[in-house]
Short mmCIF file of C-alpha atoms in Angstrom, two decimals:
data_model
loop_
_atom_site.label_atom_id
_atom_site.label_comp_id
_atom_site.label_asym_id
_atom_site.label_seq_id
_atom_site.Cartn_x
_atom_site.Cartn_y
_atom_site.Cartn_z
CA MET X 1 9.53 11.85 45.77
CA THR X 2 8.39 8.23 45.51
CA GLY X 3 6.52 6.84 48.50
CA THR X 4 4.37 3.74 48.74
CA THR X 5 2.48 1.97 45.97
CA ALA X 6 -1.18 1.63 45.05
CA SER X 7 -2.55 -1.76 44.03
CA ILE X 8 -5.19 -1.87 41.30
CA LYS X 9 -6.98 -4.93 39.95
CA ILE X 10 -8.94 -4.88 36.70
CA GLY X 11 -10.48 -8.22 35.73
CA GLU X 12 -7.71 -10.77 35.85
CA THR X 13 -4.91 -8.24 35.61
CA SER X 14 -3.36 -6.14 38.35
CA ALA X 15 -0.76 -3.43 38.70
CA GLU X 16 1.36 -1.88 41.43
CA LEU X 17 1.50 1.86 40.80
CA PRO X 18 3.98 4.16 42.57
CA ILE X 19 2.57 6.92 44.76
CA LEU X 20 4.51 10.16 44.34
CA LYS X 21 4.70 12.75 47.10
CA GLY X 22 5.43 16.39 46.36
CA THR X 23 6.59 19.17 48.66
CA LEU X 24 2.98 20.25 49.24
CA GLY X 25 -0.41 19.03 48.10
CA PRO X 26 -2.05 15.62 47.63
CA GLU X 27 -0.05 12.54 46.79
CA VAL X 28 -0.20 11.46 43.14
CA VAL X 29 -0.62 7.97 41.72
CA ASP X 30 1.84 7.44 38.85
CA ILE X 31 -0.25 5.76 36.15
CA ARG X 32 2.35 5.76 33.39
CA ARG X 33 2.49 1.93 33.35
CA LEU X 34 -1.24 1.41 33.90
CA THR X 35 -2.06 0.73 30.25
CA HIS X 36 1.00 -1.48 29.81
CA ASP X 37 0.10 -3.59 32.84
CA THR X 38 -3.71 -3.67 32.60
CA GLY X 39 -4.66 -2.60 29.06
CA VAL X 40 -6.91 0.28 30.21
CA PHE X 41 -6.71 4.08 30.11
CA THR X 42 -8.00 6.51 32.71
CA PHE X 43 -10.98 8.80 31.97
CA ASP X 44 -10.78 12.36 33.33
CA PRO X 45 -12.55 15.00 31.19
CA GLY X 46 -11.01 18.41 31.77
CA TYR X 47 -8.07 16.78 33.58
CA GLY X 48 -9.47 17.97 36.91
CA GLU X 49 -8.06 14.99 38.80
CA THR X 50 -4.89 14.46 36.78
CA ALA X 51 -1.39 15.86 37.37
CA SER X 52 -0.01 16.56 33.89
CA CYS X 53 3.51 17.55 34.88
CA VAL X 54 6.06 18.08 37.65
CA SER X 55 6.50 21.76 38.47
CA LYS X 56 8.33 23.90 41.03
CA ILE X 57 6.75 27.23 40.08
CA THR X 58 3.29 27.69 41.62
CA PHE X 59 1.34 25.87 44.32
CA ILE X 60 -2.37 26.29 45.05
CA ASP X 61 -4.36 24.86 47.95
CA GLY X 62 -7.90 25.70 46.94
CA ASP X 63 -9.51 24.48 50.14
CA LYS X 64 -7.34 26.76 52.28
CA GLY X 65 -7.16 29.67 49.85
CA ILE X 66 -3.37 29.48 49.47
CA LEU X 67 -1.39 30.61 46.41
CA LEU X 68 2.41 30.38 46.47
CA HIS X 69 4.94 31.41 43.83
CA ARG X 70 8.18 29.50 44.42
CA GLY X 71 7.05 29.20 48.05
CA TYR X 72 6.24 32.88 48.59
CA PRO X 73 2.59 33.76 49.48
CA ILE X 74 0.88 35.88 46.85
CA GLU X 75 -0.17 38.35 49.56
CA GLN X 76 3.47 39.14 50.40
CA LEU X 77 4.52 39.46 46.78
CA ALA X 78 1.60 41.74 45.88
CA GLU X 79 2.23 43.97 48.87
CA HIS X 80 6.01 44.20 48.91
CA ALA X 81 7.44 43.20 45.51
CA SER X 82 7.59 44.82 42.09
CA TYR X 83 6.40 42.94 39.03
CA PRO X 84 9.97 42.58 37.64
CA GLU X 85 10.96 40.93 40.94
CA VAL X 86 8.14 38.43 40.46
CA ILE X 87 9.22 37.87 36.85
CA TYR X 88 12.74 37.08 38.05
CA LEU X 89 11.36 34.81 40.77
CA LEU X 90 9.17 32.77 38.42
CA LEU X 91 11.92 32.45 35.83
CA ASN X 92 14.81 31.68 38.17
CA GLY X 93 13.36 30.21 41.35
CA GLU X 94 14.65 32.89 43.74
CA LEU X 95 14.07 36.58 44.31
CA PRO X 96 16.89 38.78 42.98
CA ASN X 97 19.38 40.59 45.16
CA LYS X 98 20.01 44.27 44.52
CA SER X 99 22.68 43.71 41.86
CA GLN X 100 20.71 40.98 40.09
CA HIS X 101 17.59 43.15 40.14
CA GLU X 102 19.37 46.12 38.57
CA THR X 103 20.89 44.00 35.80
CA PHE X 104 17.61 42.21 35.15
CA VAL X 105 15.54 45.41 34.95
CA ASN X 106 18.07 46.99 32.58
CA THR X 107 17.95 43.95 30.31
CA LEU X 108 14.15 43.90 30.39
CA THR X 109 13.98 47.62 29.62
CA ASN X 110 16.33 47.28 26.65
CA HIS X 111 13.98 44.77 24.99
CA THR X 112 10.76 46.80 25.15
CA LEU X 113 11.10 48.31 21.66
CA LEU X 114 9.47 46.57 18.71
CA HIS X 115 11.09 46.10 15.33
CA GLU X 116 9.88 49.02 13.20
CA GLN X 117 8.51 46.67 10.54
CA ILE X 118 6.08 45.28 13.12
CA ARG X 119 4.29 48.64 12.90
CA ASN X 120 3.15 47.55 9.44
CA PHE X 121 1.32 44.57 10.94
CA PHE X 122 -1.18 46.80 12.67
CA ASN X 123 -2.22 48.44 9.41
CA GLY X 124 -3.37 45.04 8.16
CA TYR X 125 -6.04 44.80 10.86
CA ARG X 126 -9.45 46.46 10.73
CA ARG X 127 -9.81 49.40 13.07
CA ASP X 128 -12.61 47.59 14.92
CA ALA X 129 -10.55 44.40 15.36
CA HIS X 130 -10.58 43.00 18.88
CA PRO X 131 -7.25 43.78 20.61
CA MET X 132 -6.89 40.10 21.52
CA ALA X 133 -6.91 39.21 17.82
CA ILE X 134 -4.16 41.77 17.19
CA LEU X 135 -2.16 40.56 20.20
CA CYS X 136 -2.44 36.88 19.25
CA GLY X 137 -1.46 37.46 15.64
CA THR X 138 1.42 39.82 16.36
CA VAL X 139 2.98 37.70 19.11
CA GLY X 140 2.82 34.64 16.89
CA ALA X 141 4.58 36.58 14.13
CA LEU X 142 7.54 37.56 16.34
CA SER X 143 9.31 34.34 15.38
CA ALA X 144 9.66 35.80 11.86
CA PHE X 145 11.80 38.58 13.36
CA TYR X 146 13.75 36.39 15.76
CA PRO X 147 14.55 33.11 13.95
CA ASP X 148 17.20 32.33 16.57
CA ALA X 149 14.29 31.54 18.91
CA ASN X 150 13.73 28.33 16.99
CA ASP X 151 16.83 26.82 18.57
CA ILE X 152 15.18 25.94 21.87
CA SER X 153 17.97 23.47 22.69
CA ARG X 154 20.22 26.33 23.86
CA SER X 155 19.54 27.81 27.31
CA GLU X 156 20.79 31.20 26.12
CA SER X 157 18.21 31.18 23.31
CA ARG X 158 15.41 30.24 25.72
CA ASP X 159 16.40 32.98 28.17
CA LEU X 160 16.60 35.59 25.41
CA SER X 161 13.17 34.61 24.05
CA ALA X 162 11.70 34.88 27.55
CA MET X 163 13.06 38.41 27.98
CA ARG X 164 11.88 39.46 24.54
CA LEU X 165 8.36 38.21 25.12
CA ILE X 166 7.93 39.65 28.60
CA ALA X 167 9.41 43.01 27.59
CA LYS X 168 7.62 43.43 24.27
CA ILE X 169 4.11 42.21 25.04
CA PRO X 170 3.10 45.41 26.93
CA THR X 171 4.20 47.42 23.88
CA ILE X 172 2.18 45.21 21.51
CA ALA X 173 -0.84 45.34 23.82
CA ALA X 174 -0.75 49.12 24.22
CA TRP X 175 -0.28 49.62 20.47
CA ALA X 176 -3.23 47.32 19.79
CA TYR X 177 -5.35 49.63 21.95
CA LYS X 178 -4.01 52.79 20.33
CA TYR X 179 -4.67 51.36 16.88
CA THR X 180 -8.32 50.57 17.64
CA ILE X 181 -9.00 54.12 18.89
CA GLY X 182 -7.05 55.81 16.08
CA GLU X 183 -4.36 57.42 18.24
CA PRO X 184 -0.63 57.43 17.44
CA PHE X 185 1.56 54.75 18.97
CA VAL X 186 3.50 55.73 22.08
CA TYR X 187 7.00 54.29 22.38
CA PRO X 188 8.27 52.77 25.63
CA ARG X 189 10.30 54.96 27.96
CA ASN X 190 13.40 53.68 29.69
CA ASP X 191 12.93 56.03 32.65
CA LEU X 192 9.69 54.31 33.71
CA ASN X 193 9.21 50.99 35.48
CA TYR X 194 7.20 48.12 33.96
CA ALA X 195 3.76 49.16 35.27
CA GLU X 196 4.36 52.88 34.68
CA ASN X 197 5.56 52.22 31.15
CA PHE X 198 2.45 50.24 30.27
CA LEU X 199 0.19 53.04 31.53
CA SER X 200 2.23 55.58 29.58
CA MET X 201 1.97 53.63 26.32
CA MET X 202 -1.77 53.22 26.90
CA PHE X 203 -2.70 56.78 27.79
CA ALA X 204 0.08 59.22 26.79
CA ARG X 205 -0.38 61.43 23.73
CA PRO X 206 2.26 63.30 21.73
CA SER X 207 0.27 66.52 22.09
CA GLU X 208 0.75 66.86 25.85
CA PRO X 209 3.04 65.69 28.65
CA TYR X 210 1.94 62.58 30.53
CA LYS X 211 2.55 62.14 34.24
CA VAL X 212 2.05 58.70 35.72
CA ASN X 213 -0.31 58.57 38.71
CA GLN X 214 1.61 56.57 41.31
CA VAL X 215 -1.53 55.16 42.96
CA LEU X 216 -2.64 53.79 39.60
CA ALA X 217 0.88 52.52 38.89
CA ARG X 218 0.91 50.62 42.20
CA ALA X 219 -2.51 49.20 41.38
CA MET X 220 -1.26 48.09 37.97
CA ASN X 221 1.81 46.54 39.58
CA ARG X 222 -0.45 44.50 41.87
CA ILE X 223 -2.76 43.49 39.04
CA LEU X 224 0.22 42.21 37.05
CA ILE X 225 1.54 40.26 40.04
CA LEU X 226 -1.86 38.76 40.86
CA HIS X 227 -2.20 37.44 37.31
CA ALA X 228 1.41 36.39 36.73
CA ASP X 229 0.85 32.63 37.08
CA HIS X 230 -1.83 30.28 38.33
CA GLU X 231 -0.50 26.75 38.05
CA GLN X 232 -1.79 24.38 35.31
CA ASN X 233 -4.85 26.30 34.13
CA ALA X 234 -6.28 26.04 30.60
CA SER X 235 -3.99 28.57 28.92
CA THR X 236 -0.85 27.40 30.73
CA SER X 237 -1.63 23.80 29.83
CA THR X 238 -2.12 24.96 26.24
CA VAL X 239 1.34 26.55 26.24
CA ARG X 240 2.85 23.35 27.61
CA LEU X 241 0.93 21.23 25.10
CA ALA X 242 2.12 23.34 22.18
CA GLY X 243 5.63 23.52 23.61
CA SER X 244 5.87 19.74 23.90
CA THR X 245 5.93 19.58 20.08
CA GLY X 246 9.10 21.68 19.96
CA ALA X 247 7.32 24.75 18.60
CA ASN X 248 9.10 28.08 19.03
CA PRO X 249 8.22 30.05 22.19
CA PHE X 250 6.42 32.84 20.32
CA ALA X 251 4.02 30.33 18.77
CA CYS X 252 3.49 28.70 22.18
CA ILE X 253 2.65 32.01 23.86
CA ALA X 254 0.29 32.89 21.00
CA ALA X 255 -1.47 29.58 21.67
CA GLY X 256 -1.79 30.56 25.32
CA ILE X 257 -3.27 33.93 24.34
CA ALA X 258 -5.84 32.18 22.16
CA ALA X 259 -6.84 29.90 25.03
CA LEU X 260 -7.05 32.83 27.45
CA TRP X 261 -9.44 34.63 25.12
CA GLY X 262 -12.33 32.34 26.12
CA PRO X 263 -14.96 33.93 28.40
CA ALA X 264 -14.70 31.03 30.84
CA HIS X 265 -11.02 31.89 31.37
CA GLY X 266 -9.56 35.34 30.74
CA GLY X 267 -12.85 37.04 29.93
CA ALA X 268 -14.41 36.48 33.35
CA ASN X 269 -13.87 40.01 34.71
CA GLU X 270 -15.55 41.47 31.64
CA ALA X 271 -18.45 39.11 32.29
CA VAL X 272 -18.74 40.47 35.86
CA LEU X 273 -19.20 44.03 34.58
CA LYS X 274 -21.83 42.90 32.09
CA MET X 275 -23.64 41.04 34.88
CA LEU X 276 -23.64 44.09 37.16
CA SER X 277 -24.91 46.26 34.30
CA ARG X 278 -27.76 43.81 33.66
CA ILE X 279 -28.75 43.83 37.33
CA GLY X 280 -28.95 47.61 37.16
CA SER X 281 -29.75 48.49 40.79
CA LYS X 282 -29.73 47.07 44.31
CA ASP X 283 -33.49 46.62 44.15
CA ASN X 284 -33.04 44.00 41.43
CA ILE X 285 -30.53 41.87 43.36
CA PRO X 286 -33.07 39.61 45.16
CA ASP X 287 -34.73 38.69 41.87
CA PHE X 288 -31.32 38.11 40.30
CA ILE X 289 -30.25 35.85 43.20
CA SER X 290 -33.46 33.83 42.81
CA LYS X 291 -32.70 33.27 39.15
CA VAL X 292 -29.15 32.20 39.96
CA LYS X 293 -30.52 29.50 42.27
CA ASP X 294 -32.88 28.29 39.56
CA LYS X 295 -30.88 25.84 37.43
CA ASN X 296 -33.34 26.24 34.56
CA SER X 297 -32.98 30.03 34.31
CA GLY X 298 -29.53 30.01 32.71
CA VAL X 299 -28.50 32.95 34.92
CA LYS X 300 -25.01 32.68 36.43
CA LEU X 301 -23.33 34.56 39.26
CA MET X 302 -20.12 35.73 37.60
CA GLY X 303 -17.01 36.39 39.69
CA PHE X 304 -17.98 33.94 42.41
CA GLY X 305 -16.55 30.48 42.86
CA HIS X 306 -13.53 28.99 41.16
CA ARG X 307 -12.53 25.69 39.60
CA VAL X 308 -9.68 25.45 42.11
CA TYR X 309 -10.57 27.60 45.14
CA LYS X 310 -13.15 26.26 47.59
CA ASN X 311 -12.40 29.15 49.90
CA PHE X 312 -11.69 32.85 49.38
CA ASP X 313 -9.44 33.43 46.41
CA PRO X 314 -6.43 35.04 48.16
CA ARG X 315 -6.01 37.37 45.18
CA ALA X 316 -9.56 38.68 45.62
CA LYS X 317 -8.81 40.16 49.05
CA ILE X 318 -5.88 42.13 47.64
CA MET X 319 -7.93 43.20 44.63
CA GLN X 320 -10.75 44.41 46.86
CA ALA X 321 -8.40 46.66 48.86
CA THR X 322 -6.78 47.90 45.65
CA CYS X 323 -10.22 48.70 44.24
CA HIS X 324 -11.00 51.06 47.12
CA GLU X 325 -7.57 52.73 46.81
CA VAL X 326 -8.08 53.42 43.10
CA LEU X 327 -11.63 54.70 43.47
CA SER X 328 -10.56 56.95 46.33
CA GLU X 329 -7.62 58.34 44.34
CA LEU X 330 -9.86 59.07 41.36
CA GLY X 331 -12.56 60.64 43.53
CA ILE X 332 -15.16 58.03 42.61
CA LYS X 333 -17.26 57.88 45.77
CA ASP X 334 -20.60 56.62 44.55
CA ASP X 335 -19.80 54.26 41.74
CA PRO X 336 -23.03 52.35 41.06
CA LEU X 337 -21.19 49.24 39.89
CA LEU X 338 -19.08 49.15 43.06
CA ASP X 339 -22.16 49.67 45.24
CA LEU X 340 -23.86 46.83 43.40
CA ALA X 341 -20.80 44.62 43.75
CA VAL X 342 -20.54 45.20 47.51
CA GLU X 343 -24.25 44.56 48.05
CA LEU X 344 -24.16 41.45 45.88
CA GLU X 345 -21.13 40.17 47.77
CA ASN X 346 -22.79 40.75 51.17
CA ILE X 347 -25.97 38.95 50.15
CA ALA X 348 -24.18 36.03 48.52
CA LEU X 349 -21.85 35.51 51.50
CA SER X 350 -24.75 35.40 53.96
CA ASP X 351 -27.02 33.18 51.85
CA ASP X 352 -26.90 29.49 52.78
CA TYR X 353 -27.18 28.49 49.13
CA PHE X 354 -23.83 30.11 48.29
CA VAL X 355 -22.17 29.43 51.64
CA GLN X 356 -22.85 25.68 51.41
CA ARG X 357 -21.46 25.61 47.88
CA LYS X 358 -18.42 27.69 48.92
CA LEU X 359 -19.06 30.27 46.20
CA TYR X 360 -16.71 33.00 47.38
CA PRO X 361 -15.63 36.06 45.36
CA ASN X 362 -12.67 35.41 43.08
CA VAL X 363 -10.08 37.77 41.60
CA ASP X 364 -12.31 38.68 38.66
CA PHE X 365 -15.08 40.10 40.84
CA TYR X 366 -13.25 43.37 41.59
CA SER X 367 -10.59 43.55 38.87
CA GLY X 368 -13.06 44.68 36.19
CA ILE X 369 -14.24 47.58 38.35
CA ILE X 370 -10.64 48.69 38.93
CA LEU X 371 -9.73 48.54 35.25
CA LYS X 372 -12.90 50.40 34.27
CA ALA X 373 -12.13 53.15 36.78
CA MET X 374 -8.60 53.46 35.38
CA GLY X 375 -10.03 54.11 31.92
CA ILE X 376 -9.18 50.73 30.43
CA PRO X 377 -12.00 49.54 28.13
CA THR X 378 -13.51 46.10 28.56
CA SER X 379 -12.02 44.95 25.25
CA MET X 380 -8.58 45.34 26.85
CA PHE X 381 -9.30 43.39 30.04
CA THR X 382 -8.21 40.03 28.66
CA VAL X 383 -5.29 41.65 26.86
CA LEU X 384 -4.03 42.99 30.19
CA PHE X 385 -4.46 39.50 31.66
CA ALA X 386 -2.27 38.15 28.83
CA VAL X 387 0.39 40.80 29.46
CA ALA X 388 0.68 39.64 33.07
CA ARG X 389 0.35 35.90 32.39
CA THR X 390 3.10 35.86 29.75
CA THR X 391 5.56 35.65 32.64
CA GLY X 392 3.92 32.50 33.97
CA TRP X 393 3.51 30.99 30.51
CA ILE X 394 7.15 31.42 29.53
CA SER X 395 8.34 30.23 32.94
CA GLN X 396 6.23 27.09 32.61
CA TRP X 397 7.44 26.62 29.02
CA LYS X 398 11.09 26.86 30.07
CA GLU X 399 10.56 24.43 32.93
CA MET X 400 8.91 21.92 30.59
CA ILE X 401 11.62 22.18 27.90
CA GLU X 402 14.35 21.74 30.51
CA GLU X 403 12.67 18.69 32.11
CA PRO X 404 14.72 15.51 31.48
CA GLY X 405 12.79 12.97 29.44
CA GLN X 406 10.18 15.52 28.31
CA ARG X 407 7.77 13.97 25.79
CA ILE X 408 5.20 15.28 23.33
CA SER X 409 1.76 15.45 24.93
CA ARG X 410 -0.69 12.89 23.59
CA PRO X 411 -3.99 12.57 25.55
CA ARG X 412 -6.15 9.48 25.04
CA GLN X 413 -9.89 9.23 24.53
CA LEU X 414 -12.94 7.10 25.26
CA TYR X 415 -14.19 6.28 21.77
CA MET X 416 -18.01 6.03 21.48
CA GLY X 417 -18.38 6.12 17.69
CA SER X 418 -19.26 3.34 15.25
CA PRO X 419 -17.30 0.09 15.36
CA GLN X 420 -15.39 -0.98 12.26
CA ARG X 421 -17.67 -1.43 9.24
CA ASP X 422 -17.39 -1.96 5.49
CA LEU X 423 -17.94 0.76 2.91
CA LEU X 424 -20.90 0.10 0.57
CA PRO X 425 -21.04 1.36 -3.02
CA LEU X 426 -22.95 4.62 -3.41
CA ASP X 427 -25.97 2.97 -5.13
CA LYS X 428 -26.39 0.41 -2.32
CA ARG X 429 -26.49 2.85 0.60
CA SER X 430 -29.92 3.46 2.13
#
């Protein structure tokens, strides 16, 4: 992993820093001895140029539009794998064989039920509470029901916590939705797969039989896979940061949910729908595009561009195809939001302003339209994101805990406040 060295000179001091080379991606300068040798820190707001960890889970090449999970392209996984297969892959490093898959799915299925006392938690929330608030609070409280999760030193305990979280979070999410609309909770069914079960708990009612639409189930399976992990993003880094303190996994995942709640992260697809609604019609697109180009207008083009991708988001292409499949299955031929989205995409991709800045559609541009068509309200968009991303979060958490020499995270700062000064008595202060 170690290659050559980088020489750095600061004033009269100098340092030789190792250059680390990974399997893929840019080489990384190891600055762990920089402060010791030179007395200075680095300054990188947002950590956009800093590798915070060593990981074997997900690789992204934003310039080429590549996303790999354990080496497998996201396009292949979304097209040919089930979400439980991807869960197994992210957790264990390899895809399961037939026997491993059967055992894993059975174990996952047997953990979908919630402790009956957890039902009481929901009654403590207001009926108009945001589902993300319910999800965050309930997931954080799971440690009260599973105190054995606090022993993170045992691999068996870590594995069991991972299965509990991944299996139970769809149940919590669906119940959060049911609670806010005043419908009875629907229990998980062992005869349904992961995606089917989530749809059943969301939309089934005791008063009538519920049959899962297989086109919608396949779409949900893809949505879950496309959101399963995305390297060291804000919420994943939050999980790792919290986990570095030795906190239990339920608290760490709750921290990730809280970070995901931000509109700049997990709420982006909801923001796309709001943007399309504000535009209103195709006739208003030129004026909207003009405002986007005007830096003083405050108008943003949501769903385009990405902090990482400087090319097409590979997930967006899959989501676009899935969008048409869902709308066709549901008989939605002239959806005004979809028509607006397509027209906006065509204009943006042919406009030099956006082309030069490489502002391509990302995964959020079409996902909101799909979820809306499936009957999932906008308040549940980020919740669904959290359901999928729990797999990535817990995989990253396990990897971090099992890393030899793992340390508590402690970022530094550039202090710009007052220098040291003496405190004056109250009557002598101006």
